[in-house]
Short mmCIF file of C-alpha atoms and ligand atoms in Angstrom, two decimals:
data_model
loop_
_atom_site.label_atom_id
_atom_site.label_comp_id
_atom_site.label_asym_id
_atom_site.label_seq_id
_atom_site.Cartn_x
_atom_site.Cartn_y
_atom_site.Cartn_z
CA UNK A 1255 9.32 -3.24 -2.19
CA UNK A 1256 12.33 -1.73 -4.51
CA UNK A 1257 13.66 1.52 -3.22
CA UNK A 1258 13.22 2.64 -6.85
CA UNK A 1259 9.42 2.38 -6.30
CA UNK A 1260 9.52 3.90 -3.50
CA UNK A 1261 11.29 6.53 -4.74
CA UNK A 1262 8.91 7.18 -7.24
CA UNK A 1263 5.69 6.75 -5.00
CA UNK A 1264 7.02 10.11 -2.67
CA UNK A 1265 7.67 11.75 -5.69
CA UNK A 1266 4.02 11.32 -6.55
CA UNK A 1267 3.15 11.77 -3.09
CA UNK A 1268 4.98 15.51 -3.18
CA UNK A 1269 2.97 16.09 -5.98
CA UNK A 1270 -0.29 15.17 -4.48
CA UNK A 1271 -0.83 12.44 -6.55
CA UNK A 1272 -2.19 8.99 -5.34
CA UNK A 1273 0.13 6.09 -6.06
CA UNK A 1274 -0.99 3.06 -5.08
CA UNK A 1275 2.23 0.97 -7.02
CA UNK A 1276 2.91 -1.16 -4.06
CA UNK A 1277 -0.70 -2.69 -4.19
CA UNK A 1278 -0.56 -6.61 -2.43
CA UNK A 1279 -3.08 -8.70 -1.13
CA UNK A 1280 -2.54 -9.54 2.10
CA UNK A 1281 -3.62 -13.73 2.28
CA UNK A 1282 -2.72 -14.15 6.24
CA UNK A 1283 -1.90 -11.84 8.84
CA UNK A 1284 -3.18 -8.24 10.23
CA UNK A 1285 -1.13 -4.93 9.38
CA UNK A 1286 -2.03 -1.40 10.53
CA UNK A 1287 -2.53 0.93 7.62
CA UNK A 1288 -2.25 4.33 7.33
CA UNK A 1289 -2.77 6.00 3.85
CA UNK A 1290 -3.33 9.17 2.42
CA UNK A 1291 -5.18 7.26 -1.04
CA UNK A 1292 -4.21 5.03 -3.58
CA UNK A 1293 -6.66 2.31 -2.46
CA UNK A 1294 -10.27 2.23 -2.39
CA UNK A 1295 -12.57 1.28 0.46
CA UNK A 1296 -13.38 -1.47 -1.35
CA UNK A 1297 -10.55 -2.75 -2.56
CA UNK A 1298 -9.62 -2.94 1.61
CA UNK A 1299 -12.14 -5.12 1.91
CA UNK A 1300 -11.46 -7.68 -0.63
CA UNK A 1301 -8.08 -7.91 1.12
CA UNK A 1302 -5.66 -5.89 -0.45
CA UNK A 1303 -3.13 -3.18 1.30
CA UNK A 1304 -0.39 -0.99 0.40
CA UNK A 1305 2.99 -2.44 2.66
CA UNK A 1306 4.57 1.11 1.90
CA UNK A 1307 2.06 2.47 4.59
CA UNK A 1308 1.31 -0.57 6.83
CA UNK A 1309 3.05 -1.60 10.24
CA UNK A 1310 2.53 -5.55 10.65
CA UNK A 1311 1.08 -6.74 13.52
CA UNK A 1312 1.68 -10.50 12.64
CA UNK A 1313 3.40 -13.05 10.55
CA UNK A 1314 2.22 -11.78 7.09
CA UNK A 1315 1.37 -13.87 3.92
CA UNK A 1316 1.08 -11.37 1.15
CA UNK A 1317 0.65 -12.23 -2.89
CA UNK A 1318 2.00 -9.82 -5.68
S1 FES B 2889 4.53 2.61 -3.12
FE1 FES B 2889 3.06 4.15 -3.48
S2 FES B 2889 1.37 3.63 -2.25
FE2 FES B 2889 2.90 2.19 -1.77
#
């Protein structure tokens, strides 16, 4: 991720908004993610994560 966007995702953050700019879809690989919004339920379970928020717990293969 650019530093600019996340720069701008804790600015939205400080003002309570949801972000959800660094959206990915995570094709291989397990990461432990803990949000506060910006991604819906089901959009977890089709696959997708935000990397600003996640700790890997494996190799990852993510798509943009
Ligand atoms: S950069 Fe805002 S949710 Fe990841």
């Amino acid at each position: 991720m650019h530093a600019e966007a996340m720069i701008a995702c804790c600015a939205r953050l400080r003002r309570r908004h949801l972000c959800g700019t660094c959206k990915s879809k995570l094709l291989s690989g397990s990461v432990d993610m803990k949000h506060n919004g910006g991604i819906r339920q089901r959009e977890i379970d089709a696959g997708l994560f935000l990397p600003c928020c996640s700790k890997p717990l494996s190799d990852l293969v993510i798509d943009r």
